[in-house]
PDB file of C-alpha atoms in Angstrom:
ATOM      1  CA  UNK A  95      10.068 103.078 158.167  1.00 38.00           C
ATOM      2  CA  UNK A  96       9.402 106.509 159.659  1.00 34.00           C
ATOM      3  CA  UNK A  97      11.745 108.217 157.627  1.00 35.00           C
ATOM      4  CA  UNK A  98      10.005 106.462 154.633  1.00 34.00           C
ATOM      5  CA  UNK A  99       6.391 107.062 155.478  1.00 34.00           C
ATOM      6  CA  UNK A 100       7.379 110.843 156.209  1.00 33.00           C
ATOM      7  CA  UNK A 101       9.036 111.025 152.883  1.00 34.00           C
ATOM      8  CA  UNK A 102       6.010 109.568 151.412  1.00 33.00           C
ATOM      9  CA  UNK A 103       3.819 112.167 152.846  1.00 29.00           C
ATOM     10  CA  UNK A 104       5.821 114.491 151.791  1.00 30.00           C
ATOM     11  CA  UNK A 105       6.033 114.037 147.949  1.00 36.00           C
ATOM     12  CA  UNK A 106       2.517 113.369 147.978  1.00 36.00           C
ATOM     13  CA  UNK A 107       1.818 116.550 149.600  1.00 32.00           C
ATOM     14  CA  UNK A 108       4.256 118.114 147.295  1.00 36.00           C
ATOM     15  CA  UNK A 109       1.931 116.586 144.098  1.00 37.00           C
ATOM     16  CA  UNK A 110      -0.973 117.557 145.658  1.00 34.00           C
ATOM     17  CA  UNK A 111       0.233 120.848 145.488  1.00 35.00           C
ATOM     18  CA  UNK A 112       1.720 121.040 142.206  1.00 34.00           C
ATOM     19  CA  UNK A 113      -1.277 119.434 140.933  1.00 36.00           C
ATOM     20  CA  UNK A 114      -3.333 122.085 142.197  1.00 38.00           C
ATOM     21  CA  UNK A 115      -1.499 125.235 140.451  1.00 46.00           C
ATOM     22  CA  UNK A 116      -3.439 126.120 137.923  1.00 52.00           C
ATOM     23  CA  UNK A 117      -2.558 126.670 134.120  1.00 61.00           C
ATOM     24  CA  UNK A 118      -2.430 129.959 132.029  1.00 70.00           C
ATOM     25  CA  UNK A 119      -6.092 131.264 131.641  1.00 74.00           C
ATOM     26  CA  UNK A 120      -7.242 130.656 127.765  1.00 91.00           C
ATOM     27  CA  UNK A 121      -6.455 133.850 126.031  1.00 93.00           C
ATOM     28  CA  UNK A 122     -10.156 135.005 125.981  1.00 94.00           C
ATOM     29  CA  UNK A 123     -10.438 134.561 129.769  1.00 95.00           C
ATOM     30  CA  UNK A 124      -7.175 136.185 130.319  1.00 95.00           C
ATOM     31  CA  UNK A 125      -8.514 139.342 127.586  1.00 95.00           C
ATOM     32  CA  UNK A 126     -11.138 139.694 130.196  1.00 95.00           C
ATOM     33  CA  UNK A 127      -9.388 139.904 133.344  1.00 95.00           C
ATOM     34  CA  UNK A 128      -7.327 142.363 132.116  1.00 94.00           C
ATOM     35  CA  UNK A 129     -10.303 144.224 131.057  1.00 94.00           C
ATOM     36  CA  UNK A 130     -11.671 143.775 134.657  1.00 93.00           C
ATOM     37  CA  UNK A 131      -8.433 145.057 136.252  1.00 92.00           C
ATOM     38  CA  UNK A 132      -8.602 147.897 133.268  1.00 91.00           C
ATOM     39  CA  UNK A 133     -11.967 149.355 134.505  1.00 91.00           C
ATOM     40  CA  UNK A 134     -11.188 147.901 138.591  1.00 88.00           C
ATOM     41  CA  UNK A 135      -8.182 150.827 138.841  1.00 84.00           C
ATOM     42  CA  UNK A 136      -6.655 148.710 141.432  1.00 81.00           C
ATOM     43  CA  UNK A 137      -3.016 150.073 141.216  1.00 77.00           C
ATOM     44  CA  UNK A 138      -5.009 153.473 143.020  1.00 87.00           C
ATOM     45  CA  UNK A 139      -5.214 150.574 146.097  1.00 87.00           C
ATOM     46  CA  UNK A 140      -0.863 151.347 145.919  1.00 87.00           C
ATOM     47  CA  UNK A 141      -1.044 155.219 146.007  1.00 90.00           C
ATOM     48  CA  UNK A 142      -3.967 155.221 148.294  1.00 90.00           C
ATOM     49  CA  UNK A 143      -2.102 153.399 151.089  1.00 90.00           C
ATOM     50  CA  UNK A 144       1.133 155.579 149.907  1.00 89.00           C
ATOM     51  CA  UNK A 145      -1.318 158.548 150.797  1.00 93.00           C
ATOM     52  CA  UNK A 146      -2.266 157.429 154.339  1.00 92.00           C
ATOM     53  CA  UNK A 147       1.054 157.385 156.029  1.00 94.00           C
ATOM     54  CA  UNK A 148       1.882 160.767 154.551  1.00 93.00           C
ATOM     55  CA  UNK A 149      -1.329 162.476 155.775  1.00 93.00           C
ATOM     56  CA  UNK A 150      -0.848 161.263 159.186  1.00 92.00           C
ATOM     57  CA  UNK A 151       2.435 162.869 159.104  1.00 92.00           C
ATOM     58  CA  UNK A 152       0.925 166.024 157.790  1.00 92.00           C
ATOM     59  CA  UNK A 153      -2.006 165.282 160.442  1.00 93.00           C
ATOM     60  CA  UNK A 154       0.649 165.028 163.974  1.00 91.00           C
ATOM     61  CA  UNK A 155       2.932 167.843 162.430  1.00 89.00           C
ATOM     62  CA  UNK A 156      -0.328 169.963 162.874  1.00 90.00           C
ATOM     63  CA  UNK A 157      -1.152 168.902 166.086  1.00 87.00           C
ATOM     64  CA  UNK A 158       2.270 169.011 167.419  1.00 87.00           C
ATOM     65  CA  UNK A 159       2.608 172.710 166.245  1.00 86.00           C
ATOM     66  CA  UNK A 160      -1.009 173.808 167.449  1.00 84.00           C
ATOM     67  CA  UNK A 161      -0.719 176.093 170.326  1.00 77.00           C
ATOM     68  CA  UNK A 162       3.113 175.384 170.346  1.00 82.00           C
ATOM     69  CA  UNK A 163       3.961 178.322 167.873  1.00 83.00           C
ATOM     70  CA  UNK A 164       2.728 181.563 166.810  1.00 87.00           C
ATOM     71  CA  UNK A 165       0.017 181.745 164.240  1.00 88.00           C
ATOM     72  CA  UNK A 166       2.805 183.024 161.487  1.00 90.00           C
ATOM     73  CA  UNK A 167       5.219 180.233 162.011  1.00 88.00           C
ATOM     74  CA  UNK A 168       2.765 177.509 162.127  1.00 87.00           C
ATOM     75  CA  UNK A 169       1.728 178.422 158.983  1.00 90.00           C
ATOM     76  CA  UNK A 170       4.694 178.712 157.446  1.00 90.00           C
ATOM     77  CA  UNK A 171       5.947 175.404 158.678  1.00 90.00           C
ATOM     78  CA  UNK A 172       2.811 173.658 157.465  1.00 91.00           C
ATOM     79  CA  UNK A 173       3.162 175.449 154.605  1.00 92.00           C
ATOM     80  CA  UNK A 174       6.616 173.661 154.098  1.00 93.00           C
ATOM     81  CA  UNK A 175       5.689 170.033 155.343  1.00 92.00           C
ATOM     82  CA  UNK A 176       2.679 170.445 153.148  1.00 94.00           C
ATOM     83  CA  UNK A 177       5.675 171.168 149.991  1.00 95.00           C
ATOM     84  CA  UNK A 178       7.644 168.234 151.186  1.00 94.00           C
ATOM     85  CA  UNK A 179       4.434 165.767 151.240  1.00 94.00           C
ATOM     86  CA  UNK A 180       3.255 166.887 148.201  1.00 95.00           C
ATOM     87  CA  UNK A 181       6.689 166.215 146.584  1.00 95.00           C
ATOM     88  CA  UNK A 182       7.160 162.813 148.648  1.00 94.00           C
ATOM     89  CA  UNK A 183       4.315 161.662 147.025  1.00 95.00           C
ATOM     90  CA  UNK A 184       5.279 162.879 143.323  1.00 95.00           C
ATOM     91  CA  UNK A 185       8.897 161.037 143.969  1.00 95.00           C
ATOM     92  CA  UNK A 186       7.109 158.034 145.593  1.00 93.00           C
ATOM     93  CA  UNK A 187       3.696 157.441 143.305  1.00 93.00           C
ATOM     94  CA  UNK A 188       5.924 156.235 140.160  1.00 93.00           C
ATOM     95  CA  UNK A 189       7.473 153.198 141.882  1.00 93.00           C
ATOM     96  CA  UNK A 190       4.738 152.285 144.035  1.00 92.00           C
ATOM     97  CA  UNK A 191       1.995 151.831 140.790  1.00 91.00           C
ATOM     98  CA  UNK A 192       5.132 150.163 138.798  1.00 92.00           C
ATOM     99  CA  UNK A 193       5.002 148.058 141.288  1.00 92.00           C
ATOM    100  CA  UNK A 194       1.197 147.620 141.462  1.00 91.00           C
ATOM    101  CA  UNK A 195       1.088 147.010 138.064  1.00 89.00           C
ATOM    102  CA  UNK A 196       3.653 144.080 138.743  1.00 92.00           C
ATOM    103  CA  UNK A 197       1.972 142.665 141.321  1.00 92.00           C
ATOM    104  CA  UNK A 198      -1.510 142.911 140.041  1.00 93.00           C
ATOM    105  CA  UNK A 199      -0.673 141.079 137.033  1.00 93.00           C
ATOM    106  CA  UNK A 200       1.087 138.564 139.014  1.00 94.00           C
ATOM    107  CA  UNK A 201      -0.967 137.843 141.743  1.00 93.00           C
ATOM    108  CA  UNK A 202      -4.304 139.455 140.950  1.00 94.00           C
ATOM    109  CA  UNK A 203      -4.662 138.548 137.820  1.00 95.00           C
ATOM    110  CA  UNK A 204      -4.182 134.826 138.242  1.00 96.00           C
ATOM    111  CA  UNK A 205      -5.978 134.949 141.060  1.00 95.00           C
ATOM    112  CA  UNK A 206      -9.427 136.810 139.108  1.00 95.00           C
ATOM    113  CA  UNK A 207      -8.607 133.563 136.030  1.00 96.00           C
ATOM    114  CA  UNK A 208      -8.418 130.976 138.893  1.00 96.00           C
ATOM    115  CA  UNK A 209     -11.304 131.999 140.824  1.00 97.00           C
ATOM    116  CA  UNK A 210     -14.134 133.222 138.020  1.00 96.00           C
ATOM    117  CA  UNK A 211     -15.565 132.087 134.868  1.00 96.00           C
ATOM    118  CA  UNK A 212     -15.358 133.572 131.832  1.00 96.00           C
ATOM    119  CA  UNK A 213     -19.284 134.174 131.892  1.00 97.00           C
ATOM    120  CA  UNK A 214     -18.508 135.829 135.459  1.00 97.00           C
ATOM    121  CA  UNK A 215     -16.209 138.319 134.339  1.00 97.00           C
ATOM    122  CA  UNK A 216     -18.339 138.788 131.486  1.00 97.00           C
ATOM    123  CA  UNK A 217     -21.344 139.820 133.484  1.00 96.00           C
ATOM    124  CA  UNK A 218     -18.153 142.135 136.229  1.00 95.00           C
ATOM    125  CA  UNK A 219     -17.088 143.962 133.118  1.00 96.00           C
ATOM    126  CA  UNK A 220     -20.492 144.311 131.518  1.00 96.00           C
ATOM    127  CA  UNK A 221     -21.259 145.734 136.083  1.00 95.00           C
ATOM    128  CA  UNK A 222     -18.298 147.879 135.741  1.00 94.00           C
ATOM    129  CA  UNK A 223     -19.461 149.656 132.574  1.00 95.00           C
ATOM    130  CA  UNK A 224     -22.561 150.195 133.528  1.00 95.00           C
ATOM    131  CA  UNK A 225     -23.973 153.909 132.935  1.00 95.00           C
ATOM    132  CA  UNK A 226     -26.410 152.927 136.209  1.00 95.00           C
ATOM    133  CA  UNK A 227     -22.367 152.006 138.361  1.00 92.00           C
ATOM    134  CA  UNK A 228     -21.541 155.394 136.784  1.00 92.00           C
ATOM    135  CA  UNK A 229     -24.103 157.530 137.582  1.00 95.00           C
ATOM    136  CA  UNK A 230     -24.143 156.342 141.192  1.00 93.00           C
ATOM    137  CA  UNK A 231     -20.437 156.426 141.505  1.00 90.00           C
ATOM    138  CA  UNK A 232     -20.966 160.072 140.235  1.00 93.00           C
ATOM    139  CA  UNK A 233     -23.746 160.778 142.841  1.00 95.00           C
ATOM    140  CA  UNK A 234     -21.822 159.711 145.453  1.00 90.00           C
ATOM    141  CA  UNK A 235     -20.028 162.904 146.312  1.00 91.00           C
ATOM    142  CA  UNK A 236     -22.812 164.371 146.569  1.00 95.00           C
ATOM    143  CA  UNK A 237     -24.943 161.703 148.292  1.00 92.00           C
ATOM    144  CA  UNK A 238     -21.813 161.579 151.232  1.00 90.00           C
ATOM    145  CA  UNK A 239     -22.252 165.540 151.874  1.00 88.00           C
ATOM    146  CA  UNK A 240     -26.045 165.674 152.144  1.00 91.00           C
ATOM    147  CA  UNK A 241     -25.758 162.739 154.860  1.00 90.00           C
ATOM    148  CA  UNK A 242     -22.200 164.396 156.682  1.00 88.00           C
ATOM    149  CA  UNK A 243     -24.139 167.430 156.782  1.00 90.00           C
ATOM    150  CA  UNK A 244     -27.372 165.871 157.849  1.00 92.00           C
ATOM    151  CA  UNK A 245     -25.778 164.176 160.283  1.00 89.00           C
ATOM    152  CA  UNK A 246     -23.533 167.038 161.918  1.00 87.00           C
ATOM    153  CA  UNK A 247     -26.875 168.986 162.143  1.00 89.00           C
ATOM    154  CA  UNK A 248     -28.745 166.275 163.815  1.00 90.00           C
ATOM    155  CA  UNK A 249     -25.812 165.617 166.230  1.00 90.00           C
ATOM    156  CA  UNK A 250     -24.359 169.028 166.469  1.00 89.00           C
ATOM    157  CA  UNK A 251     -25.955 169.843 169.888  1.00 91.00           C
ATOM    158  CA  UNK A 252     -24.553 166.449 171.145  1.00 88.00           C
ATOM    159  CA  UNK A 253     -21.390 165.801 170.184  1.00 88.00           C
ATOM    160  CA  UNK A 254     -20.152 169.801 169.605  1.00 86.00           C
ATOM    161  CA  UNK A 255     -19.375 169.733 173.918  1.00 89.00           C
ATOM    162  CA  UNK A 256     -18.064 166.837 173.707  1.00 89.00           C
ATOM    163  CA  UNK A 257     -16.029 167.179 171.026  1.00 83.00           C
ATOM    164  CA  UNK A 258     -14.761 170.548 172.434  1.00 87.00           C
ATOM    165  CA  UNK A 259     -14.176 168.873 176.173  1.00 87.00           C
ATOM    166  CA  UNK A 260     -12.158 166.028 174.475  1.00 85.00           C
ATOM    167  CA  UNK A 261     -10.171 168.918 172.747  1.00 81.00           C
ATOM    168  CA  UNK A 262      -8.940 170.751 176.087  1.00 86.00           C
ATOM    169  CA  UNK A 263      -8.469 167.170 177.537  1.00 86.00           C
ATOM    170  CA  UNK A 264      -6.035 166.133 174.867  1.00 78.00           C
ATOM    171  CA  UNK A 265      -4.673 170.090 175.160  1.00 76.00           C
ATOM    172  CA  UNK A 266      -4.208 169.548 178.664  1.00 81.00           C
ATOM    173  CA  UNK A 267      -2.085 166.246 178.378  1.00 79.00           C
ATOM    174  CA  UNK A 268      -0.255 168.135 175.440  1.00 71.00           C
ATOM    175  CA  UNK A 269       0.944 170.488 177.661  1.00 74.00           C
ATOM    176  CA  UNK A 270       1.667 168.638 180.363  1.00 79.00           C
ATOM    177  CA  UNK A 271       3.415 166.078 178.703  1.00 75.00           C
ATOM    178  CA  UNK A 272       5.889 168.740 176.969  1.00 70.00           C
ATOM    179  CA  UNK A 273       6.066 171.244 180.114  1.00 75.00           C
ATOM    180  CA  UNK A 274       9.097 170.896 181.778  1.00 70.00           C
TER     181      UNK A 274
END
């Protein structure tokens, strides 16, 4: 009886689950989710988290060789890890957006025709061609540099010691960590 009840449960949980999949979005809805994911760019989501692994790298290789090498060999071994990322990421960018563009269609894509109406990604393509999105998107640049240097100028007194303290700190625990 167990067994049977469990089964039961089972297939109808199964059902329930099937049932729930949803079918192919009408052609028209499915014509405007790919114009969504058109103007969206979301296979840059794939290169940008290519691009934060291989800046770290870039990132510790500096550190590591700060104060560890003259001025003329640093630079010419960032020079060279700064060759190798760049190609890295010209070998690496083709596969990872082939395989955004695989995935976005296959799980994005159904997921923008499940969860919106056709109205609603009406009115998100009609947002993401705006000329107001566009000319903000285009201010923005320049909108992030008036408040970074706003900001460094209002805090510069501040954090500037601090900054430079938790510099020799991290210099001295450097060095002591790689002096013999």
């Amino acid at each position: 009886m167990l067994k049977t009840s469990a089964t039961v449960l089972l297939m109808a949980l199964c059902g329930a689950a099937t049932a729930s999949t949803t079918a192919p979005a009408a052609p028209a809805k499915q014509e405007l989710v790919q114009h969504v994911l058109k103007l969206w760019h979301m296979d840059e989501i794939g290169v940008s988290m290519l691009q934060v692994p291989v800046s770290d790298a870039v990132q510790q290789a500096r550190a590591m060789l700060q104060g560890r090498a003259s001025t003329e060999r640093r630079d010419a071994a960032m020079s060279d890890i700064v060759v190798e990322a760049k190609k890295f990421m010209e070998q690496a960018t083709p596969t990872v957006r082939v395989s955004a563009d695989k995935l976005i269609q296959s799980k994005v894509a159904p997921l923008l025709a499940e969860r919106f109406s056709e109205d609603e990604l009406r009115q998100m393509v009609a947002i993401l061609e705006s000329p107001v999105k566009r000319k903000f998107e285009a201010m923005l640049p320049e909108m992030q540099k008036l408040l970074g240097e706003s900001v460094a100028g209002d805090t510069r007194a501040v954090i500037d010691p601090e900054l430079q303290d938790l510099k020799q700190r991290i210099g001295l625990r450097l060095r002591t960590a790689v002096t013999p």
